[in-house]
Amino acid sequence: MAASGTDGQLRGSGLHGFFRSGVRVLSRMEIRLGGVEPLALQGDLSSAAQARFLAAVRLPGDLDPDPALTVERLRHADGVETVTIRNAGARRARLPLEIALGTDLGSLAGIAGGERAADVPGQVQSAGLRWSGRGHSTTVTARPSPHVVLAGAGVLRWDLEVQPGARWSVELRVELESAPAPAAAAVVRPPIGRGAGVPRPWSELEIRCDDPRATVLVGRSLEALGGLLLADPDRPTDLYAASGAPWRFGLAAADALWAARLTLPLGTRLAAGTLRALARRQQTGGGPGRADGVIPGPFRHAGPELPPSCTATEATLLFVTVLAEAWRWGMPRQEVMELLPAAERALGALRTAAGANAVEGFVTDLVRSADDRPGHRSVARCEVQALGHRAALHGAELLAAFGRPGAAEWQEWAAALRGRFRERFWVDDLAGGRPAAALTADERTVPAVTCSFVHLLDPGLGAEGESLAGLLDREQTRLLAQRLVTPELDCGWGLRTLSARSPRFNPLGHRSGVVRVLETALAVAGLAGAGLEREAGTLLEGLLAASAHFGGRLPEMYAGEQRLPGCPPVPHPAACRPAATAATGAVHAVFALAGVRPDAPARRVVIRPASTAPLGELGLAGLRVAGEPFSVRVSRIGVAVIEEASSDLQLGAC
């Protein structure tokens, strides 16, 4: 990973530098030509893994106002940078090029916490410099070799002579060498990069759309997701998405599962790799501090109104849904069967938690051990009820289809939860009512208005392309839709995580006011699927407008300030960008308007496009159903035309 300002200079401040394996291998790389910094002209990403920076330099004594020299820097995240100097002037350029280098060999975790260690002293090494300390060594090698190397100052120098119309280039390569671990130390195998030549685990998508913002957003989101792909060291053919860069460049189970689920229209390979990687990490066998069937995950801040939430709960329940929906999209039967025991263990964790929790009849966190639970009260959250209800129905479908026992019991359990939820989670108010954010152990409702309600709009994909039953009835769904698009939650750029009417609202609060792309995208898809297209279009417009200000690369979150003319959305300083959930959420919101709903085991696909066509004409070529290419076009009047599909699929449209 590499990070800098738009001028391309690495100045050693903040997050600046090249990173590898969580270590900042180089924190400073500052260029001076003729003793001055080039004038920065442009800096931007050319891909998720490469950036280009352009600057200019005027020659001393030059009377022409146009700069004679341009400095181009092509930087790759793997630690290679090429600096090219071009002379477009009329006379020879003779001047020194100096590149000042340095590193603190700091850890990414420490940098995230605000630490800034002193630079490590450098040493001359062949065609560059070397630094050693804090358990690591790093080198910078230059080709061609510098004329002068000043180890104390960390400077490489070339005395250049560039003729008119000519150019000169140098390649700098940054390498990290880790010190060998002590023999007695436990060996932890970190995830590895996808590797050169390994294809992305999804099909090549071609999108055509009247709204160019959607085309840019989908293309750049998938490119960003490709940069987050990691390979499981236990089985390098299994790929999954890291949570995000820079702060969470590793496996976060819930985020990886969301990314896999929301890209299912492009194939099931990412879902299969993610599910297998997490099945290998699933807790089994019980024992002290372990909850059998749970996929591990940390607690995270849930805002000022609720105690921290358990990402292990989200991941464990989402595992069942991703497996069931991947099966509907066409994951091979044998692969599903191999993962079914892990899904059954996840359902077992749900059964255990539902039968012995502090809020009778509802689902609380699946982590039961006191050692794993922070010192906070136990609550039943509305989004956990939605996740648990959907997992139960998806689990019932899988068990029935593969001849396993328990399908009827899970259907009955889900129906009972549905009845209790509609009775006890609904809060009447002057606007007609809304869900409660949570129930406490003493049966009080937590009245906070949050974007977590959107999970109630995501019932999941079932047989024959139909949606599963939801926790809300049709009228409750309509009332919730109306609530979501009011300024209380919709800031014009997307959904706030907490109502703007709350006295604890903070537009930059992680769970107390920011816009999180995933929740807004789930709302767009859920509302469109429920036929509430006006509300879906309103929220989608907010995401697209925000994406235009972020160059089509939406960050994980941004400030929930009310949208005003001429005022762009405010970035959040701690947001990952790219983030797996933001990238796949943006793609999901656009895909949802085409309404492709497959049932590959039944060899059937139903198309239910948004009749209002909020993006105008929308064409998606390169989707995958049952492993075969599938293309669909939705006209400007909301009529779907299937342009490519497997010959043995039964096609339907509504």
Coordinates of C-alpha atoms in Angstrom, one line a residue, residues 40-547:
A40 CA 2.7 20.1 -8.4
L41 CA 0.2 20.1 -11.3
Q42 CA -1.8 16.9 -11.0
G43 CA -2.0 13.7 -8.9
D44 CA -4.6 10.9 -9.2
L45 CA -5.1 7.2 -9.2
S46 CA -4.8 5.5 -12.6
S47 CA -5.9 2.2 -11.0
A48 CA -6.4 0.8 -7.5
A49 CA -2.7 -0.1 -7.4
Q50 CA -1.1 2.8 -9.3
A51 CA -1.0 6.6 -9.1
R52 CA 0.4 9.2 -11.4
F53 CA 1.8 12.6 -10.3
L54 CA 2.8 15.4 -12.7
A55 CA 4.9 18.5 -11.8
A56 CA 6.8 21.2 -13.6
V57 CA 10.1 23.0 -13.2
R58 CA 11.4 26.2 -14.9
L59 CA 15.0 26.3 -15.7
P60 CA 17.1 29.0 -14.0
G61 CA 17.3 32.1 -16.2
D62 CA 14.6 31.0 -18.5
L63 CA 12.6 34.0 -19.9
D64 CA 9.8 31.8 -21.3
P65 CA 6.9 31.7 -18.9
D66 CA 6.2 28.1 -19.9
P67 CA 8.0 25.5 -17.8
A68 CA 10.7 23.6 -19.7
L69 CA 10.8 20.5 -17.5
T70 CA 8.1 18.2 -16.4
V71 CA 8.5 15.6 -13.7
E72 CA 6.3 12.5 -13.9
R73 CA 6.1 10.0 -11.0
L74 CA 4.4 6.6 -11.6
R75 CA 3.9 4.9 -8.2
H76 CA 2.8 1.3 -7.7
A77 CA 1.6 0.0 -4.5
D78 CA 4.0 -2.9 -4.6
G79 CA 6.9 -0.5 -3.9
V80 CA 8.1 0.6 -7.3
E81 CA 8.3 4.2 -8.4
T82 CA 9.5 5.5 -11.7
V83 CA 10.5 9.2 -12.0
T84 CA 10.8 10.6 -15.5
I85 CA 12.1 14.1 -16.3
R86 CA 11.3 15.5 -19.8
N87 CA 12.9 18.6 -21.3
A88 CA 10.5 20.4 -23.7
G89 CA 12.6 23.5 -23.7
A90 CA 14.9 24.9 -26.3
R91 CA 18.2 24.5 -24.4
R92 CA 20.0 21.8 -22.5
A93 CA 19.1 21.3 -18.9
R94 CA 22.0 20.8 -16.5
L95 CA 20.9 20.5 -12.8
P96 CA 21.0 18.1 -9.9
L97 CA 18.2 15.7 -9.0
E98 CA 18.0 14.9 -5.3
I99 CA 15.6 12.4 -3.7
A100 CA 15.5 12.5 0.1
L101 CA 14.5 9.2 1.7
G102 CA 13.8 8.1 5.2
T103 CA 11.7 5.7 7.3
D104 CA 10.6 5.1 10.9
L105 CA 9.7 1.4 10.2
G106 CA 6.6 2.1 12.2
S107 CA 3.6 -0.2 12.5
L108 CA 0.3 0.7 10.8
A109 CA -1.5 0.1 14.1
G110 CA 0.8 2.6 15.9
I111 CA 0.4 5.2 13.1
A112 CA -3.4 4.8 13.4
G113 CA -3.1 5.6 17.1
G114 CA -1.1 8.8 16.3
E115 CA 2.4 7.5 17.0
R116 CA 5.3 9.0 15.1
A117 CA 8.7 7.4 15.9
A118 CA 12.0 8.9 15.0
D119 CA 13.5 8.0 11.7
V120 CA 15.9 5.0 11.7
P121 CA 19.5 5.9 10.7
G122 CA 20.4 4.9 7.1
Q123 CA 23.4 3.2 5.6
V124 CA 24.8 3.1 2.1
Q125 CA 24.0 -0.1 0.2
S126 CA 25.2 -0.7 -3.4
A127 CA 22.8 1.5 -5.5
G128 CA 20.8 2.9 -2.7
L129 CA 20.1 3.0 1.1
R130 CA 19.3 0.6 3.8
W131 CA 17.6 1.0 7.2
S132 CA 17.5 -1.5 10.1
G133 CA 15.6 -1.4 13.3
R134 CA 12.4 -2.5 15.2
G135 CA 12.7 -6.0 13.9
H136 CA 12.8 -5.1 10.2
S137 CA 15.2 -4.0 7.5
T138 CA 14.2 -2.0 4.4
T139 CA 16.1 -1.0 1.3
V140 CA 15.7 1.4 -1.6
T141 CA 17.5 0.5 -4.7
A142 CA 17.9 2.9 -7.7
R143 CA 18.4 2.1 -11.3
P144 CA 20.5 3.8 -12.7
S145 CA 22.7 4.1 -9.7
P146 CA 23.0 7.6 -8.1
H147 CA 26.2 9.6 -8.5
V148 CA 26.2 10.5 -4.8
V149 CA 24.7 8.7 -1.8
L150 CA 24.6 10.7 1.5
A151 CA 23.6 8.2 4.2
G152 CA 23.4 10.7 7.0
A153 CA 20.9 12.9 5.2
G154 CA 19.3 10.0 3.4
V155 CA 19.8 11.6 0.0
L156 CA 20.4 10.1 -3.4
R157 CA 21.8 12.5 -6.0
W158 CA 22.2 12.5 -9.8
D159 CA 23.9 15.3 -11.8
L160 CA 21.6 15.4 -14.8
E161 CA 22.1 16.7 -18.3
V162 CA 18.9 16.4 -20.4
Q163 CA 19.0 17.6 -24.0
P164 CA 16.0 19.4 -25.6
G165 CA 13.3 17.0 -26.5
A166 CA 15.0 14.2 -24.4
R167 CA 14.0 12.5 -21.2
W168 CA 15.7 10.7 -18.3
S169 CA 14.2 8.2 -15.9
V170 CA 15.1 6.4 -12.7
E171 CA 13.4 3.5 -11.1
L172 CA 13.3 3.2 -7.3
R173 CA 12.4 -0.1 -5.7
V174 CA 11.5 -0.4 -2.0
E175 CA 11.9 -3.8 -0.3
L176 CA 11.1 -5.1 3.2
E177 CA 13.1 -7.7 5.0
S178 CA 11.7 -9.0 8.3
A179 CA 13.9 -10.4 11.0
P180 CA 13.5 -14.1 11.6
A181 CA 11.1 -15.0 14.4
P182 CA 12.5 -16.7 17.5
A183 CA 12.3 -20.5 17.3
A184 CA 9.8 -20.7 20.2
A185 CA 7.5 -18.1 18.8
A186 CA 4.1 -19.1 17.6
V187 CA 3.9 -18.9 13.8
V188 CA 0.9 -16.9 12.6
R189 CA 0.2 -17.2 8.9
P190 CA -1.0 -13.9 7.6
P191 CA -3.1 -13.6 4.5
I192 CA -1.2 -13.2 1.2
G193 CA -1.8 -11.1 -1.8
R194 CA -3.8 -12.4 -4.8
G195 CA -0.6 -12.6 -6.8
A196 CA 0.2 -11.7 -10.4
G197 CA -1.7 -13.6 -13.0
V198 CA -4.5 -14.8 -10.6
P199 CA -7.8 -13.6 -12.1
R200 CA -10.4 -11.8 -10.1
P201 CA -13.1 -14.1 -8.8
W202 CA -15.9 -12.4 -10.8
S203 CA -16.8 -12.0 -14.4
E204 CA -15.9 -9.0 -16.5
L205 CA -18.8 -6.6 -16.4
E206 CA -20.0 -4.3 -19.1
I207 CA -22.4 -1.6 -17.9
R208 CA -24.2 0.8 -20.2
C209 CA -26.3 3.5 -18.5
D210 CA -27.9 6.9 -19.3
D211 CA -26.5 8.2 -16.0
P212 CA -22.7 8.3 -16.4
R213 CA -22.2 8.6 -12.7
A214 CA -23.5 5.0 -12.3
T215 CA -21.1 3.7 -14.9
V216 CA -18.1 5.3 -13.3
L217 CA -19.2 4.3 -9.8
V218 CA -19.7 0.6 -10.7
G219 CA -16.4 0.4 -12.7
R220 CA -14.3 2.0 -10.1
S221 CA -15.9 0.2 -7.2
L222 CA -15.1 -3.2 -8.7
E223 CA -11.5 -2.0 -9.5
A224 CA -11.2 -0.9 -5.8
L225 CA -12.5 -4.3 -4.6
G226 CA -9.9 -6.0 -6.8
G227 CA -7.2 -4.2 -4.9
L228 CA -8.6 -5.5 -1.6
L229 CA -8.5 -9.2 -2.6
L230 CA -6.4 -11.5 -0.4
A231 CA -5.6 -15.2 -0.6
D232 CA -6.1 -17.5 2.4
P233 CA -2.6 -18.9 3.3
D234 CA -4.2 -22.2 4.2
R235 CA -5.6 -22.5 0.6
P236 CA -4.3 -19.8 -1.7
T237 CA -7.0 -20.5 -4.3
D238 CA -9.6 -19.2 -1.9
L239 CA -9.9 -15.4 -2.2
Y240 CA -11.7 -13.0 0.0
A241 CA -12.0 -9.3 0.4
A242 CA -10.1 -7.4 3.0
S243 CA -12.2 -5.0 5.0
G244 CA -10.5 -1.8 3.7
A245 CA -7.4 0.3 3.4
P246 CA -5.5 1.6 5.2
W247 CA -6.7 0.7 8.6
R248 CA -8.3 -2.8 8.2
F249 CA -6.3 -4.5 5.5
G250 CA -7.1 -8.0 6.7
L251 CA -10.0 -10.5 7.1
A252 CA -13.0 -9.0 8.9
A253 CA -15.5 -11.8 8.7
A254 CA -18.7 -9.8 8.5
D255 CA -17.3 -7.3 5.9
A256 CA -15.9 -10.1 3.8
L257 CA -19.3 -11.9 3.8
W258 CA -21.1 -8.7 2.8
A259 CA -18.7 -8.2 -0.1
A260 CA -19.2 -11.8 -1.2
R261 CA -22.9 -11.6 -1.0
L262 CA -23.3 -8.3 -2.9
T263 CA -21.2 -9.5 -5.8
L264 CA -23.0 -12.8 -6.4
P265 CA -24.5 -11.4 -9.7
L266 CA -20.9 -11.6 -11.0
G267 CA -20.3 -15.2 -10.0
T268 CA -20.0 -17.3 -6.9
R269 CA -16.2 -17.7 -6.8
L270 CA -15.6 -14.9 -4.2
A271 CA -18.5 -16.3 -2.1
A272 CA -17.1 -19.8 -2.2
G273 CA -13.5 -18.7 -1.3
T274 CA -14.8 -16.5 1.6
L275 CA -17.1 -19.2 3.0
R276 CA -14.4 -21.8 2.9
A277 CA -11.9 -19.5 4.6
L278 CA -14.3 -18.6 7.4
A279 CA -15.5 -22.2 7.8
R280 CA -11.9 -23.1 8.6
R281 CA -11.9 -20.4 11.3
Q282 CA -15.3 -21.3 12.8
Q283 CA -15.2 -22.2 16.5
T284 CA -15.9 -25.8 17.1
G285 CA -15.8 -28.1 20.1
G286 CA -16.9 -25.6 22.7
G287 CA -14.5 -25.2 25.6
P288 CA -13.8 -22.2 27.9
G289 CA -14.4 -18.9 26.2
R290 CA -15.7 -20.6 23.0
A291 CA -19.2 -20.6 21.5
D292 CA -19.6 -23.6 19.2
G293 CA -20.5 -22.7 15.6
V294 CA -19.6 -19.0 16.0
I295 CA -17.4 -17.3 13.4
P296 CA -15.1 -15.1 15.5
G297 CA -15.3 -11.4 15.3
P298 CA -14.6 -8.4 17.6
F299 CA -17.1 -6.1 19.3
R300 CA -17.5 -2.7 17.8
H301 CA -18.9 0.6 18.8
A302 CA -22.6 0.9 18.2
G303 CA -23.2 4.6 18.8
P304 CA -24.3 6.5 21.9
E305 CA -27.7 4.8 22.3
L306 CA -26.6 1.1 22.4
P307 CA -23.9 -1.1 23.8
P308 CA -21.1 -2.4 21.5
S309 CA -22.4 -4.9 18.9
C310 CA -20.8 -8.3 18.2
T311 CA -19.5 -8.7 14.7
A312 CA -19.3 -12.5 15.4
T313 CA -23.1 -12.5 15.6
E314 CA -23.4 -10.7 12.3
A315 CA -20.8 -13.0 10.5
T316 CA -22.3 -16.2 11.9
L317 CA -25.8 -15.4 10.8
L318 CA -24.7 -13.9 7.5
F319 CA -22.7 -17.1 6.7
V320 CA -25.9 -19.1 6.3
T321 CA -27.5 -16.4 4.1
V322 CA -24.4 -16.2 1.8
L323 CA -24.3 -19.9 1.3
A324 CA -28.0 -20.1 0.5
E325 CA -28.0 -17.2 -1.9
A326 CA -24.8 -18.4 -3.6
W327 CA -26.6 -21.7 -4.2
R328 CA -29.5 -19.8 -5.8
W329 CA -27.0 -18.0 -8.0
G330 CA -25.4 -21.2 -9.1
M331 CA -22.7 -22.4 -6.7
P332 CA -22.1 -26.0 -7.6
R333 CA -24.0 -28.5 -5.5
Q334 CA -20.9 -30.3 -4.3
E335 CA -19.3 -27.0 -3.0
V336 CA -22.6 -26.2 -1.1
M337 CA -22.6 -29.7 0.4
E338 CA -19.0 -29.3 1.7
L339 CA -20.0 -26.1 3.4
L340 CA -23.3 -27.3 4.8
P341 CA -21.9 -28.7 8.1
A342 CA -20.5 -25.2 8.9
A343 CA -23.9 -23.7 8.1
E344 CA -25.5 -26.2 10.5
R345 CA -23.1 -25.3 13.2
A346 CA -23.9 -21.6 12.7
L347 CA -27.6 -22.5 13.0
G348 CA -26.8 -24.4 16.2
A349 CA -25.2 -21.2 17.6
L350 CA -28.4 -19.3 16.8
R351 CA -30.5 -22.0 18.5
T352 CA -28.3 -21.9 21.6
A353 CA -28.4 -18.1 21.8
A354 CA -32.2 -17.9 21.2
G355 CA -32.9 -20.5 23.8
A356 CA -30.9 -18.9 26.6
N357 CA -30.7 -15.2 26.3
A358 CA -31.6 -12.2 28.4
V359 CA -34.4 -10.9 26.2
E360 CA -36.9 -13.7 26.0
G361 CA -38.0 -14.8 22.6
F362 CA -35.5 -12.7 20.7
V363 CA -31.9 -13.0 19.5
T364 CA -29.1 -11.3 21.4
D365 CA -25.3 -11.7 20.8
L366 CA -24.3 -15.3 20.0
V367 CA -21.1 -14.9 22.1
R368 CA -22.1 -16.4 25.5
S369 CA -18.8 -16.4 27.4
A370 CA -18.4 -13.7 30.0
D371 CA -14.7 -13.4 28.9
D372 CA -15.9 -12.5 25.4
R373 CA -18.6 -10.0 26.4
P374 CA -17.8 -6.4 27.4
G375 CA -19.3 -5.1 30.6
H376 CA -22.5 -3.8 28.9
R377 CA -26.2 -4.7 29.2
S378 CA -27.6 -7.3 26.8
V379 CA -30.1 -6.1 24.3
A380 CA -31.9 -7.6 21.3
R381 CA -31.2 -5.3 18.3
C382 CA -33.6 -5.0 15.4
E383 CA -31.0 -5.7 12.8
V384 CA -29.9 -8.9 14.7
Q385 CA -33.6 -10.1 14.6
A386 CA -33.6 -9.5 10.8
L387 CA -30.3 -11.4 10.4
G388 CA -31.5 -14.3 12.6
H389 CA -34.9 -14.5 10.9
R390 CA -33.3 -14.6 7.5
A391 CA -30.7 -17.1 8.5
A392 CA -33.4 -19.4 9.9
L393 CA -35.4 -19.3 6.6
H394 CA -32.3 -19.7 4.5
G395 CA -31.2 -22.5 6.7
A396 CA -34.5 -24.2 6.4
E397 CA -34.3 -24.1 2.6
L398 CA -30.8 -25.6 2.6
L399 CA -31.7 -28.3 5.1
A400 CA -34.8 -29.3 3.1
A401 CA -33.0 -29.3 -0.3
F402 CA -30.1 -31.4 0.9
G403 CA -32.1 -33.9 2.9
R404 CA -31.0 -32.7 6.4
P405 CA -33.3 -32.7 9.4
G406 CA -34.6 -29.5 11.0
A407 CA -36.1 -27.5 8.2
A408 CA -39.7 -27.5 9.6
E409 CA -38.5 -26.5 13.1
W410 CA -36.6 -23.5 11.6
Q411 CA -39.6 -22.4 9.6
E412 CA -41.7 -22.5 12.8
W413 CA -39.1 -20.7 14.8
A414 CA -38.9 -17.9 12.1
A415 CA -42.7 -17.6 12.0
A416 CA -42.8 -17.2 15.8
L417 CA -40.1 -14.6 15.8
R418 CA -42.0 -12.7 13.1
G419 CA -45.1 -12.6 15.2
R420 CA -43.3 -11.4 18.3
F421 CA -41.3 -8.8 16.4
R422 CA -44.4 -7.2 14.9
E423 CA -46.1 -7.1 18.3
R424 CA -43.2 -5.9 20.5
F425 CA -40.7 -4.1 18.3
W426 CA -43.1 -1.7 16.6
V427 CA -43.3 1.8 18.3
D428 CA -46.4 3.8 17.5
D429 CA -45.9 7.6 17.1
L430 CA -47.6 10.5 15.4
A431 CA -46.0 9.6 12.0
G432 CA -47.7 6.2 12.1
G433 CA -45.0 4.2 13.8
R434 CA -41.5 2.8 13.4
P435 CA -39.4 -0.1 14.6
A436 CA -37.5 0.2 17.9
A437 CA -33.7 0.1 17.7
A438 CA -33.6 -2.6 20.4
L439 CA -35.3 -4.3 23.3
T440 CA -33.7 -4.4 26.7
A441 CA -33.8 -7.4 29.2
D442 CA -36.5 -5.7 31.2
E443 CA -38.6 -5.4 28.0
R444 CA -38.2 -1.7 27.4
T445 CA -37.8 -0.4 23.9
V446 CA -34.7 1.6 22.9
P447 CA -36.5 4.4 20.9
A448 CA -33.4 5.6 18.9
V449 CA -34.0 6.2 15.2
T450 CA -31.0 4.7 13.3
C451 CA -30.2 3.4 9.8
S452 CA -30.0 -0.1 11.2
F453 CA -33.7 -0.3 10.3
V454 CA -32.7 -0.9 6.7
H455 CA -31.9 -4.6 7.5
L456 CA -35.6 -5.1 7.9
L457 CA -35.9 -4.3 4.2
D458 CA -33.5 -7.1 3.2
P459 CA -35.5 -10.4 3.5
G460 CA -33.2 -12.4 1.3
L461 CA -33.5 -14.4 -2.0
G462 CA -35.6 -17.5 -1.8
A463 CA -37.0 -20.2 -4.1
E464 CA -38.3 -19.3 -7.6
G465 CA -36.6 -15.9 -7.3
E466 CA -39.1 -14.8 -4.6
S467 CA -38.2 -12.8 -1.5
L468 CA -38.4 -14.6 1.8
A469 CA -40.9 -13.4 4.3
G470 CA -39.9 -10.3 6.2
L471 CA -40.3 -9.2 9.8
L472 CA -42.4 -6.2 8.8
D473 CA -45.8 -6.4 7.2
R474 CA -46.6 -4.3 4.0
E475 CA -48.0 -1.3 5.9
Q476 CA -45.1 -1.2 8.3
T477 CA -42.7 -1.4 5.4
R478 CA -44.4 1.6 3.8
L479 CA -44.2 3.6 7.0
L480 CA -40.5 2.8 7.4
A481 CA -39.8 3.8 3.8
Q482 CA -41.4 7.2 4.4
R483 CA -39.3 7.7 7.5
L484 CA -36.0 6.8 5.8
V485 CA -36.3 9.6 3.2
T486 CA -37.2 12.4 5.6
P487 CA -34.3 14.8 6.6
E488 CA -34.3 13.1 10.0
L489 CA -32.3 10.2 8.4
D490 CA -31.6 11.2 4.8
C491 CA -29.1 14.0 4.6
G492 CA -29.2 14.2 0.8
W493 CA -26.0 12.2 0.4
G494 CA -27.4 9.0 2.0
L495 CA -28.7 7.7 5.3
R496 CA -27.4 9.0 8.6
T497 CA -26.5 6.3 11.2
L498 CA -28.5 8.2 13.8
S499 CA -31.4 10.6 13.6
A500 CA -30.5 14.3 13.2
R501 CA -33.1 15.0 15.9
S502 CA -31.2 13.0 18.5
P503 CA -29.4 15.2 21.1
R504 CA -26.4 12.9 20.6
F505 CA -26.3 13.3 16.8
N506 CA -22.8 14.0 15.5
P507 CA -22.4 14.2 11.7
L508 CA -18.9 12.8 12.0
G509 CA -19.8 10.1 14.6
H510 CA -19.0 6.5 13.4
R511 CA -22.5 5.3 14.5
S512 CA -24.0 8.6 15.6
G513 CA -24.5 10.5 12.3
V514 CA -22.1 9.6 9.5
V515 CA -23.4 8.2 6.2
R516 CA -22.3 4.6 5.8
V517 CA -22.5 3.4 2.2
L518 CA -23.5 -0.2 3.0
E519 CA -26.7 0.7 4.8
T520 CA -27.8 3.2 2.2
A521 CA -27.2 0.7 -0.5
L522 CA -29.2 -2.0 1.3
A523 CA -32.0 0.5 1.7
V524 CA -32.0 1.3 -2.1
A525 CA -32.2 -2.4 -2.9
G526 CA -34.7 -3.3 -0.3
L527 CA -37.1 -0.4 -1.2
A528 CA -36.8 -1.2 -4.9
G529 CA -37.6 -4.8 -4.3
A530 CA -40.6 -3.9 -2.2
G531 CA -42.0 -1.7 -5.0
L532 CA -41.2 1.5 -3.1
E533 CA -39.3 2.9 -6.1
R534 CA -39.7 6.6 -5.4
E535 CA -38.0 6.3 -2.0
A536 CA -35.3 4.0 -3.5
G537 CA -34.6 6.5 -6.3
T538 CA -34.2 9.3 -3.7
L539 CA -31.6 7.5 -1.7
L540 CA -29.8 6.3 -4.9
E541 CA -29.5 9.9 -6.2
G542 CA -27.8 10.8 -2.9
L543 CA -25.2 8.1 -3.3
L544 CA -24.6 9.0 -7.0
A545 CA -24.2 12.6 -6.1
A546 CA -21.7 11.8 -3.4
S547 CA -19.8 9.5 -5.7

